[in-house]
mmCIF file of C-alpha atoms and ligand atoms in Angstrom:
data_model
loop_
_atom_site.group_PDB
_atom_site.id
_atom_site.type_symbol
_atom_site.label_atom_id
_atom_site.label_comp_id
_atom_site.label_asym_id
_atom_site.label_seq_id
_atom_site.Cartn_x
_atom_site.Cartn_y
_atom_site.Cartn_z
ATOM 1 C CA MET A 276 75.687 119.505 94.876
ATOM 2 C CA LEU A 277 74.084 116.744 92.834
ATOM 3 C CA ALA A 278 73.060 113.860 94.841
ATOM 4 C CA LEU A 279 75.003 111.298 92.261
ATOM 5 C CA GLY A 280 77.762 113.478 93.864
ATOM 6 C CA LYS A 281 76.652 110.899 97.487
ATOM 7 C CA LEU A 282 77.802 107.943 95.237
ATOM 8 C CA LEU A 283 79.986 106.460 98.619
ATOM 9 C CA GLU A 284 77.090 106.833 101.045
ATOM 10 C CA LEU A 285 74.684 105.761 98.606
ATOM 11 C CA THR A 286 77.198 102.540 98.640
ATOM 12 C CA LEU A 287 77.530 102.192 102.117
ATOM 13 C CA ALA A 288 73.825 103.101 102.477
ATOM 14 C CA GLY A 289 73.432 100.168 99.717
ATOM 15 C CA ARG A 290 70.824 102.651 98.173
ATOM 16 C CA GLU A 291 69.336 103.090 94.391
ATOM 17 C CA PRO A 292 69.498 106.286 93.365
ATOM 18 C CA ALA A 293 66.366 107.536 92.563
ATOM 19 C CA GLU A 294 67.186 109.388 89.561
ATOM 20 C CA LYS A 295 69.713 107.476 87.004
ATOM 21 C CA THR A 296 71.039 110.364 85.522
ATOM 22 C CA GLN A 297 71.862 114.077 86.568
ATOM 23 C CA LEU A 298 73.811 117.129 84.978
ATOM 24 C CA THR A 299 75.655 119.877 86.166
ATOM 25 C CA VAL A 300 75.356 122.646 84.810
ATOM 26 C CA GLU A 301 78.781 123.604 82.902
ATOM 27 C CA GLY A 302 77.131 119.716 81.110
ATOM 28 C CA VAL A 303 78.553 117.156 82.332
ATOM 29 C CA ARG A 304 76.540 113.771 82.666
ATOM 30 C CA MET A 305 76.754 111.905 85.292
ATOM 31 C CA ARG A 306 75.193 108.394 85.008
ATOM 32 C CA TRP A 307 74.463 106.002 87.365
ATOM 33 C CA LEU A 308 75.184 102.246 86.142
ATOM 34 C CA SER A 309 75.413 99.763 88.898
ATOM 35 C CA GLU A 310 75.912 99.549 93.153
ATOM 36 C CA GLY A 311 78.889 101.800 93.471
ATOM 37 C CA ALA A 312 79.847 102.450 89.622
ATOM 38 C CA LEU A 313 79.054 106.015 88.365
ATOM 39 C CA GLU A 314 80.395 107.774 84.731
ATOM 40 C CA VAL A 315 81.330 110.899 83.715
ATOM 41 C CA ARG A 316 80.788 112.063 80.553
ATOM 42 C CA PRO A 317 82.107 116.066 79.237
ATOM 43 C CA PRO A 318 79.948 117.762 77.045
ATOM 44 C CA GLU A 319 81.567 116.682 73.630
ATOM 45 C CA ALA A 320 82.772 119.750 72.568
ATOM 46 C CA ARG A 321 84.776 119.860 76.130
ATOM 47 C CA ASP A 322 86.020 116.219 75.147
ATOM 48 C CA ASN A 323 89.331 115.133 74.877
ATOM 49 C CA GLY A 324 89.040 111.439 74.248
ATOM 50 C CA MET A 325 90.553 110.316 77.579
ATOM 51 C CA ASP A 326 89.069 107.391 79.132
ATOM 52 C CA LEU A 327 90.422 107.010 82.946
ATOM 53 C CA LEU A 328 89.078 104.774 85.007
ATOM 54 C CA LEU A 329 89.574 104.835 88.609
ATOM 55 C CA SER A 330 88.690 102.231 90.795
ATOM 56 C CA ALA A 331 88.932 101.631 94.739
ATOM 57 C CA GLY A 332 88.049 99.554 97.263
ATOM 58 C CA ILE A 333 88.391 96.403 95.334
ATOM 59 C CA HIS A 334 89.393 95.705 99.310
ATOM 60 C CA GLY A 335 86.794 96.528 101.901
ATOM 61 C CA ASN A 336 88.861 97.543 104.068
ATOM 62 C CA GLU A 337 91.142 100.160 101.896
ATOM 63 C CA THR A 338 89.311 103.537 102.547
ATOM 64 C CA ALA A 339 92.599 106.286 101.802
ATOM 65 C CA PRO A 340 91.669 105.971 98.192
ATOM 66 C CA ILE A 341 88.133 104.993 98.400
ATOM 67 C CA GLU A 342 88.315 108.572 100.149
ATOM 68 C CA LEU A 343 90.152 109.919 97.431
ATOM 69 C CA LEU A 344 87.727 109.264 94.914
ATOM 70 C CA ASP A 345 84.594 110.804 96.559
ATOM 71 C CA ARG A 346 86.332 113.613 96.714
ATOM 72 C CA LEU A 347 86.673 113.763 93.507
ATOM 73 C CA LEU A 348 83.149 113.318 92.477
ATOM 74 C CA HIS A 349 82.036 115.693 94.974
ATOM 75 C CA ASP A 350 84.301 118.508 92.739
ATOM 76 C CA ILE A 351 82.725 117.337 89.785
ATOM 77 C CA ALA A 352 79.311 116.835 91.071
ATOM 78 C CA ARG A 353 79.298 120.872 92.464
ATOM 79 C CA GLY A 354 81.388 122.184 89.192
ATOM 80 C CA ASP A 355 83.812 122.836 91.331
ATOM 81 C CA LEU A 356 86.114 120.500 88.906
ATOM 82 C CA LYS A 357 85.086 120.308 84.972
ATOM 83 C CA PRO A 358 86.227 116.832 83.642
ATOM 84 C CA ARG A 359 87.506 117.236 79.796
ATOM 85 C CA ALA A 360 87.504 113.537 80.128
ATOM 86 C CA ARG A 361 85.331 110.065 80.418
ATOM 87 C CA ILE A 362 85.548 108.695 83.615
ATOM 88 C CA LEU A 363 84.290 104.845 84.999
ATOM 89 C CA PHE A 364 83.884 105.409 88.918
ATOM 90 C CA LEU A 365 84.046 102.358 90.468
ATOM 91 C CA PHE A 366 83.908 101.318 94.073
ATOM 92 C CA GLY A 367 84.917 97.729 93.937
ATOM 93 C CA ASN A 368 83.268 95.250 96.028
ATOM 94 C CA PRO A 369 80.360 97.155 97.924
ATOM 95 C CA GLU A 370 78.893 94.551 100.630
ATOM 96 C CA ALA A 371 82.879 94.464 101.941
ATOM 97 C CA ILE A 372 83.105 98.267 102.571
ATOM 98 C CA ARG A 373 79.699 98.043 104.672
ATOM 99 C CA LYS A 374 81.606 95.898 106.269
ATOM 100 C CA GLY A 375 85.197 97.295 106.814
ATOM 101 C CA GLU A 376 86.367 94.273 105.221
ATOM 102 C CA ARG A 377 89.236 93.047 102.883
ATOM 103 C CA PHE A 378 86.278 90.650 101.521
ATOM 104 C CA ILE A 379 83.674 89.071 102.714
ATOM 105 C CA GLU A 380 84.687 85.256 101.002
ATOM 106 C CA GLN A 381 86.806 85.329 98.874
ATOM 107 C CA ASP A 382 89.407 88.421 96.997
ATOM 108 C CA VAL A 383 88.289 89.877 94.324
ATOM 109 C CA ASN A 384 91.142 90.711 93.038
ATOM 110 C CA ARG A 385 92.123 87.511 92.273
ATOM 111 C CA LEU A 386 89.066 86.725 90.327
ATOM 112 C CA PHE A 387 89.581 88.526 87.018
ATOM 113 C CA ASN A 388 90.487 87.333 83.532
ATOM 114 C CA GLY A 389 88.559 84.385 83.799
ATOM 115 C CA ARG A 390 88.694 82.717 87.473
ATOM 116 C CA HIS A 391 85.030 84.110 88.398
ATOM 117 C CA GLU A 392 83.926 81.663 85.896
ATOM 118 C CA GLN A 393 85.272 79.309 88.038
ATOM 119 C CA SER A 394 83.957 79.859 91.151
ATOM 120 C CA SER A 395 80.838 81.182 92.772
ATOM 121 C CA GLY A 396 79.316 83.649 95.235
ATOM 122 C CA SER A 397 78.553 87.748 95.517
ATOM 123 C CA GLU A 398 82.225 87.950 94.572
ATOM 124 C CA ALA A 399 82.570 86.455 91.672
ATOM 125 C CA LEU A 400 79.311 87.862 90.943
ATOM 126 C CA ARG A 401 80.995 90.548 91.093
ATOM 127 C CA ALA A 402 84.078 90.195 89.400
ATOM 128 C CA CYS A 403 81.845 89.207 86.904
ATOM 129 C CA GLU A 404 80.119 92.428 86.603
ATOM 130 C CA LEU A 405 83.429 94.849 87.218
ATOM 131 C CA GLU A 406 84.646 93.523 84.627
ATOM 132 C CA ARG A 407 82.034 93.743 81.835
ATOM 133 C CA LEU A 408 82.045 98.068 83.642
ATOM 134 C CA ALA A 409 85.148 98.216 82.290
ATOM 135 C CA ALA A 410 84.636 96.282 79.148
ATOM 136 C CA VAL A 411 81.584 98.593 78.012
ATOM 137 C CA PHE A 412 83.703 101.648 79.413
ATOM 138 C CA PHE A 413 86.614 100.445 77.318
ATOM 139 C CA SER A 414 84.379 100.039 74.113
ATOM 140 C CA GLN A 415 85.474 103.236 72.438
ATOM 141 C CA PRO A 416 87.762 103.189 69.386
ATOM 142 C CA ASP A 417 90.579 106.026 69.338
ATOM 143 C CA ARG A 418 90.327 106.709 72.701
ATOM 144 C CA GLN A 419 93.666 107.000 75.284
ATOM 145 C CA ARG A 420 92.445 104.176 78.452
ATOM 146 C CA LEU A 421 93.869 104.166 81.182
ATOM 147 C CA HIS A 422 93.099 102.661 84.708
ATOM 148 C CA TYR A 423 94.478 103.711 88.152
ATOM 149 C CA ASP A 424 93.273 100.566 90.366
ATOM 150 C CA LEU A 425 93.690 102.170 94.462
ATOM 151 C CA HIS A 426 95.459 100.252 97.356
ATOM 152 C CA THR A 427 96.495 100.590 100.507
ATOM 153 C CA ALA A 428 98.388 98.146 102.149
ATOM 154 C CA ILE A 429 97.855 95.490 104.816
ATOM 155 C CA ARG A 430 101.840 96.291 106.584
ATOM 156 C CA GLY A 431 104.416 99.219 106.606
ATOM 157 C CA SER A 432 105.770 99.854 103.941
ATOM 158 C CA LYS A 433 110.201 101.147 103.174
ATOM 159 C CA ILE A 434 108.619 102.490 100.014
ATOM 160 C CA GLU A 435 104.874 104.405 101.181
ATOM 161 C CA GLN A 436 104.052 104.826 97.746
ATOM 162 C CA PHE A 437 104.516 102.107 94.790
ATOM 163 C CA ALA A 438 102.836 100.731 91.417
ATOM 164 C CA LEU A 439 102.300 98.039 89.788
ATOM 165 C CA TYR A 440 102.514 97.364 85.847
ATOM 166 C CA PRO A 441 100.927 94.510 84.054
ATOM 167 C CA TRP A 442 102.406 92.300 82.074
ATOM 168 C CA LYS A 443 101.614 91.077 78.340
ATOM 169 C CA GLU A 444 103.346 88.716 76.313
ATOM 170 C CA GLY A 445 103.869 91.141 72.414
ATOM 171 C CA ARG A 446 103.947 94.314 74.741
ATOM 172 C CA GLN A 447 105.675 96.644 76.313
ATOM 173 C CA HIS A 448 106.130 99.445 79.379
ATOM 174 C CA SER A 449 105.332 102.765 78.872
ATOM 175 C CA ARG A 450 107.970 105.309 80.188
ATOM 176 C CA LEU A 451 105.751 107.918 79.700
ATOM 177 C CA GLU A 452 103.067 106.189 82.491
ATOM 178 C CA LEU A 453 105.730 105.429 84.749
ATOM 179 C CA ALA A 454 106.936 109.644 84.407
ATOM 180 C CA ARG A 455 103.228 110.164 84.805
ATOM 181 C CA LEU A 456 103.401 107.948 87.915
ATOM 182 C CA ARG A 457 106.383 109.831 89.021
ATOM 183 C CA ALA A 458 104.192 112.639 88.940
ATOM 184 C CA ALA A 459 101.681 111.246 90.589
ATOM 185 C CA GLY A 460 104.391 110.730 93.755
ATOM 186 C CA MET A 461 104.511 106.871 93.186
ATOM 187 C CA GLU A 462 108.416 106.055 94.103
ATOM 188 C CA ALA A 463 108.706 102.359 92.741
ATOM 189 C CA VAL A 464 107.204 100.872 90.193
ATOM 190 C CA LEU A 465 107.039 96.831 89.966
ATOM 191 C CA LEU A 466 107.136 95.353 85.851
ATOM 192 C CA GLN A 467 105.185 92.821 86.497
ATOM 193 C CA ASN A 468 106.572 89.381 83.651
ATOM 194 C CA LYS A 469 103.723 87.392 83.487
ATOM 195 C CA PRO A 470 99.584 86.729 83.558
ATOM 196 C CA SER A 471 97.942 88.094 87.028
ATOM 197 C CA ILE A 472 93.998 88.036 88.418
ATOM 198 C CA VAL A 473 93.910 91.162 89.476
ATOM 199 C CA PHE A 474 91.930 94.036 88.434
ATOM 200 C CA SER A 475 94.930 96.318 86.897
ATOM 201 C CA SER A 476 95.908 93.048 84.615
ATOM 202 C CA TYR A 477 92.142 92.397 82.688
ATOM 203 C CA THR A 478 92.342 96.186 81.862
ATOM 204 C CA TYR A 479 95.671 95.890 80.420
ATOM 205 C CA ASP A 480 95.180 92.815 78.905
ATOM 206 C CA LYS A 481 91.725 92.399 77.823
ATOM 207 C CA LEU A 482 91.047 95.737 77.149
ATOM 208 C CA GLY A 483 94.803 97.478 75.804
ATOM 209 C CA ALA A 484 94.274 100.182 79.433
ATOM 210 C CA GLU A 485 97.781 101.027 80.689
ATOM 211 C CA SER A 486 96.647 100.056 83.848
ATOM 212 C CA PHE A 487 98.481 100.391 87.114
ATOM 213 C CA THR A 488 97.384 99.159 90.946
ATOM 214 C CA LEU A 489 98.987 101.766 93.126
ATOM 215 C CA GLU A 490 99.495 101.280 96.660
ATOM 216 C CA LEU A 491 99.274 104.907 98.590
ATOM 217 C CA GLY A 492 99.655 103.813 101.397
ATOM 218 C CA LYS A 493 98.415 102.078 104.786
ATOM 219 C CA ALA A 494 95.312 100.885 105.195
ATOM 220 C CA ARG A 495 93.194 102.511 107.675
ATOM 221 C CA PRO A 496 89.408 102.692 108.973
ATOM 222 C CA PHE A 497 87.667 105.228 107.219
ATOM 223 C CA GLY A 498 88.520 109.005 108.362
ATOM 224 C CA GLN A 499 91.474 108.181 110.175
ATOM 225 C CA ASN A 500 93.979 108.337 107.227
ATOM 226 C CA ASP A 501 95.732 111.464 107.462
ATOM 227 C CA GLY A 502 98.871 109.394 107.096
ATOM 228 C CA VAL A 503 98.089 108.430 104.001
ATOM 229 C CA ASN A 504 99.511 111.640 101.875
ATOM 230 C CA VAL A 505 97.584 111.853 98.354
ATOM 231 C CA SER A 506 97.587 115.029 97.770
ATOM 232 C CA LEU A 507 100.755 114.819 94.389
ATOM 233 C CA LEU A 508 98.348 111.585 93.046
ATOM 234 C CA GLU A 509 94.753 113.842 93.712
ATOM 235 C CA THR A 510 96.422 116.983 91.974
ATOM 236 C CA ARG A 511 98.328 114.789 89.024
ATOM 237 C CA LEU A 512 94.191 112.996 88.664
ATOM 238 C CA LYS A 513 92.818 116.376 88.841
ATOM 239 C CA GLN A 514 94.387 117.388 86.507
ATOM 240 C CA ILE A 515 94.318 113.799 83.847
ATOM 241 C CA ILE A 516 90.709 114.251 84.207
ATOM 242 C CA GLU A 517 90.407 118.062 83.784
ATOM 243 C CA GLY A 518 92.848 117.323 80.163
ATOM 244 C CA ASN A 519 95.566 120.221 82.179
ATOM 245 C CA GLU A 520 98.647 117.997 83.291
ATOM 246 C CA PRO A 521 102.135 120.158 82.680
ATOM 247 C CA GLU A 522 103.292 118.453 79.295
ATOM 248 C CA GLN A 523 105.784 116.135 80.857
ATOM 249 C CA THR A 524 108.684 117.424 77.930
ATOM 250 C CA THR A 525 111.436 114.935 79.171
ATOM 251 C CA GLN A 526 110.874 111.332 79.483
ATOM 252 C CA GLU A 527 113.384 111.880 83.095
ATOM 253 C CA LEU A 528 111.467 109.255 85.429
ATOM 254 C CA ASP A 529 113.086 111.442 88.566
ATOM 255 C CA GLY A 530 114.474 108.875 90.960
ATOM 256 C CA LEU A 531 111.012 106.075 90.242
ATOM 257 C CA GLN A 532 113.207 103.301 91.300
ATOM 258 C CA LEU A 533 111.953 99.937 89.319
ATOM 259 C CA PHE A 534 111.473 96.290 90.093
ATOM 260 C CA SER A 535 110.689 93.178 88.673
ATOM 261 C CA VAL A 536 109.778 90.397 90.293
ATOM 262 C CA SER A 537 112.126 87.510 90.292
ATOM 263 C CA ARG A 538 109.174 84.548 91.537
ATOM 264 C CA GLU A 539 105.420 84.410 93.697
ATOM 265 C CA ILE A 540 105.810 82.940 96.810
ATOM 266 C CA ILE A 541 103.087 80.887 96.575
ATOM 267 C CA LYS A 542 100.707 79.283 99.829
ATOM 268 C CA HIS A 543 100.745 75.567 98.828
ATOM 269 C CA SER A 544 99.423 73.699 101.637
ATOM 270 C CA ASP A 545 97.876 74.103 105.962
ATOM 271 C CA ALA A 546 101.427 73.286 106.672
ATOM 272 C CA PHE A 547 102.296 76.940 104.895
ATOM 273 C CA ARG A 548 105.248 79.031 106.833
ATOM 274 C CA LEU A 549 106.476 81.690 106.630
ATOM 275 C CA ASN A 550 109.720 83.172 108.183
ATOM 276 C CA LEU A 551 108.882 86.770 108.904
ATOM 277 C CA PRO A 552 108.073 89.080 111.561
ATOM 278 C CA ALA A 553 104.261 89.448 111.823
ATOM 279 C CA ASP A 554 105.327 93.517 111.430
ATOM 280 C CA VAL A 555 107.910 92.852 108.249
ATOM 281 C CA GLU A 556 107.410 95.949 106.725
ATOM 282 C CA ASN A 557 107.047 96.172 102.697
ATOM 283 C CA PHE A 558 110.040 96.223 100.353
ATOM 284 C CA SER A 559 113.012 94.586 103.442
ATOM 285 C CA GLU A 560 115.105 93.257 101.750
ATOM 286 C CA LEU A 561 115.921 89.609 102.726
ATOM 287 C CA GLU A 562 119.751 88.337 102.160
ATOM 288 C CA VAL A 563 120.631 85.627 100.730
ATOM 289 C CA GLY A 564 121.151 81.757 101.678
ATOM 290 C CA TYR A 565 117.764 83.041 103.296
ATOM 291 C CA VAL A 566 114.872 80.924 104.470
ATOM 292 C CA LEU A 567 112.092 82.608 103.835
ATOM 293 C CA ALA A 568 109.168 79.981 103.643
ATOM 294 C CA GLU A 569 108.972 76.203 104.201
ATOM 295 C CA ASP A 570 106.005 74.231 102.981
ATOM 296 C CA LEU A 571 104.610 70.454 102.157
ATOM 297 C CA ALA A 572 107.163 68.029 101.663
ATOM 298 C CA ASN A 573 109.652 69.699 102.910
ATOM 299 C CA THR A 574 109.241 72.490 100.286
ATOM 300 C CA ARG A 575 111.791 75.148 101.226
ATOM 301 C CA TRP A 576 111.634 78.611 99.846
ATOM 302 C CA ILE A 577 115.194 80.197 99.608
ATOM 303 C CA ILE A 578 117.095 83.372 98.316
ATOM 304 C CA GLU A 579 119.030 83.134 95.422
ATOM 305 C CA GLU A 580 118.268 86.274 94.439
ATOM 306 C CA PRO A 581 121.579 88.881 95.546
ATOM 307 C CA GLY A 582 119.192 92.817 96.208
ATOM 308 C CA ALA A 583 115.847 89.751 96.638
ATOM 309 C CA ARG A 584 112.560 92.466 98.460
ATOM 310 C CA ILE A 585 109.305 90.999 99.900
ATOM 311 C CA ILE A 586 106.450 93.405 99.556
ATOM 312 C CA PHE A 587 102.560 91.851 100.100
ATOM 313 C CA PRO A 588 103.471 88.427 102.519
ATOM 314 C CA ASN A 589 100.517 87.250 103.720
ATOM 315 C CA PRO A 590 100.582 83.693 105.126
ATOM 316 C CA LYS A 591 96.590 83.768 105.660
ATOM 317 C CA VAL A 592 96.248 83.628 102.277
ATOM 318 C CA LYS A 593 93.891 80.533 100.775
ATOM 319 C CA ASN A 594 95.834 77.501 99.771
ATOM 320 C CA GLY A 595 96.838 78.022 96.072
ATOM 321 C CA LEU A 596 97.009 81.660 96.720
ATOM 322 C CA ARG A 597 99.953 84.311 96.237
ATOM 323 C CA ALA A 598 101.906 84.517 99.663
ATOM 324 C CA GLY A 599 103.847 87.064 98.688
ATOM 325 C CA ILE A 600 106.174 88.381 96.518
ATOM 326 C CA LEU A 601 109.946 88.693 95.510
ATOM 327 C CA ILE A 602 110.875 91.144 93.520
ATOM 328 C CA VAL A 603 114.559 92.475 92.430
ATOM 329 C CA PRO A 604 116.209 96.077 91.044
ATOM 330 C CA ALA A 605 115.755 96.406 87.410
ATOM 331 C CA THR A 606 116.846 98.706 85.004
ATOM 332 C CA ASP A 607 114.589 101.017 81.987
ATOM 333 C CA ASP A 608 116.081 99.118 78.812
ATOM 334 C CA ASN A 609 112.688 97.597 77.830
ATOM 335 C CA LEU A 610 110.185 100.342 78.412
ATOM 336 C CA VAL A 611 108.938 101.766 75.277
HETATM 337 O O1 LIG B 199 99.324 94.746 101.604
HETATM 338 C C1 LIG B 199 99.230 93.239 100.625
HETATM 339 O O2 LIG B 199 98.923 92.160 100.980
HETATM 340 C C2 LIG B 199 98.073 93.830 99.609
HETATM 341 C C3 LIG B 199 97.820 94.051 99.956
HETATM 342 C C4 LIG B 199 96.960 94.646 98.214
HETATM 343 O O3 LIG B 199 95.573 94.839 97.968
HETATM 344 N N1 LIG B 199 97.451 94.678 97.499
HETATM 345 C C5 LIG B 199 97.656 94.201 96.047
HETATM 346 C C6 LIG B 199 98.081 94.228 94.730
HETATM 347 C C7 LIG B 199 97.914 94.024 93.394
HETATM 348 C C8 LIG B 199 98.254 94.149 92.071
HETATM 349 O O4 LIG B 199 98.883 92.603 91.968
HETATM 350 O O5 LIG B 199 98.437 94.323 90.896
HETATM 351 C C9 LIG B 199 96.581 93.201 96.111
HETATM 352 O O6 LIG B 199 97.415 92.681 96.527
HETATM 353 O O7 LIG B 199 95.450 92.144 95.415
HETATM 354 ZN ZN1 ZN B 200 93.836 96.382 98.262
#
């Protein structure tokens, strides 16, 4: 296998490769761009016009997605997977990956769309670098642009695998992309309805990609991801990479559950209290009238929405950040 196929090993060791560019026997060019960043380019004659950005390890302790990208890269470097797509592989937060932590000083996934400019430290610099790498990658005209930012969650979930679809004024969510996600094993999609500061929102809003955060199961250390079944996603990614996806004949969503954001619960102060058990699962339903959270100055978050569910409840976030998302069922009426 070509040495550049071992991007994860290089990243874990904090090393630069001796050779920055390598060619597989099929003429696929692998180019190391910076720590945790590698571009794969098929020979021109085989290029099918798809630009695919695959990122993982934006949170350093979410290892199943990192292992998945590592397997894909090995397959490409060995010549077992023959890309027709251009691909950018990104391991988001190398320092946090080495430490097995979600982040070191601050959550990289709260530093996009301009936020890193109002901040400092290595993670703000990394968010800036990730934006630049993505922007250069997605700068070629007349090509399809697709970004999957792969994550696993802090807690268990009533719906194991789901996607979050960013929002931009004047842009409609794509039914075809949802059908693709369904085929990749996603059981639900959360349709966002306002701008956000996460990586997938940056590539969706500023770079015109179809972009998604994918949640694949519960976060566990390297080598302990048997419980995270990514086989459908892995198969679909290989098909996208090789340009042999089964044609989506209908735009049937096949039971994919849709949700929209009702409210983001923002933690304003150290007095913030979340009235949920520590082991509450994502997508747990909450009854109307339930006092979900309390904060300074008698602020109370009371459930008003029938059918409300909670995802990503986390009272430990820094003040000013999202401590959970209240979601409600949505229809497919506004898809294009
Ligand atoms: O389990 C949790 O509480 C967080 C899991 C995670 O990292 N989720 C992403 C979602 C990004 C998005 O909103 O698209 C995050 O919180 O950064
Ligand atoms: Zn994450």
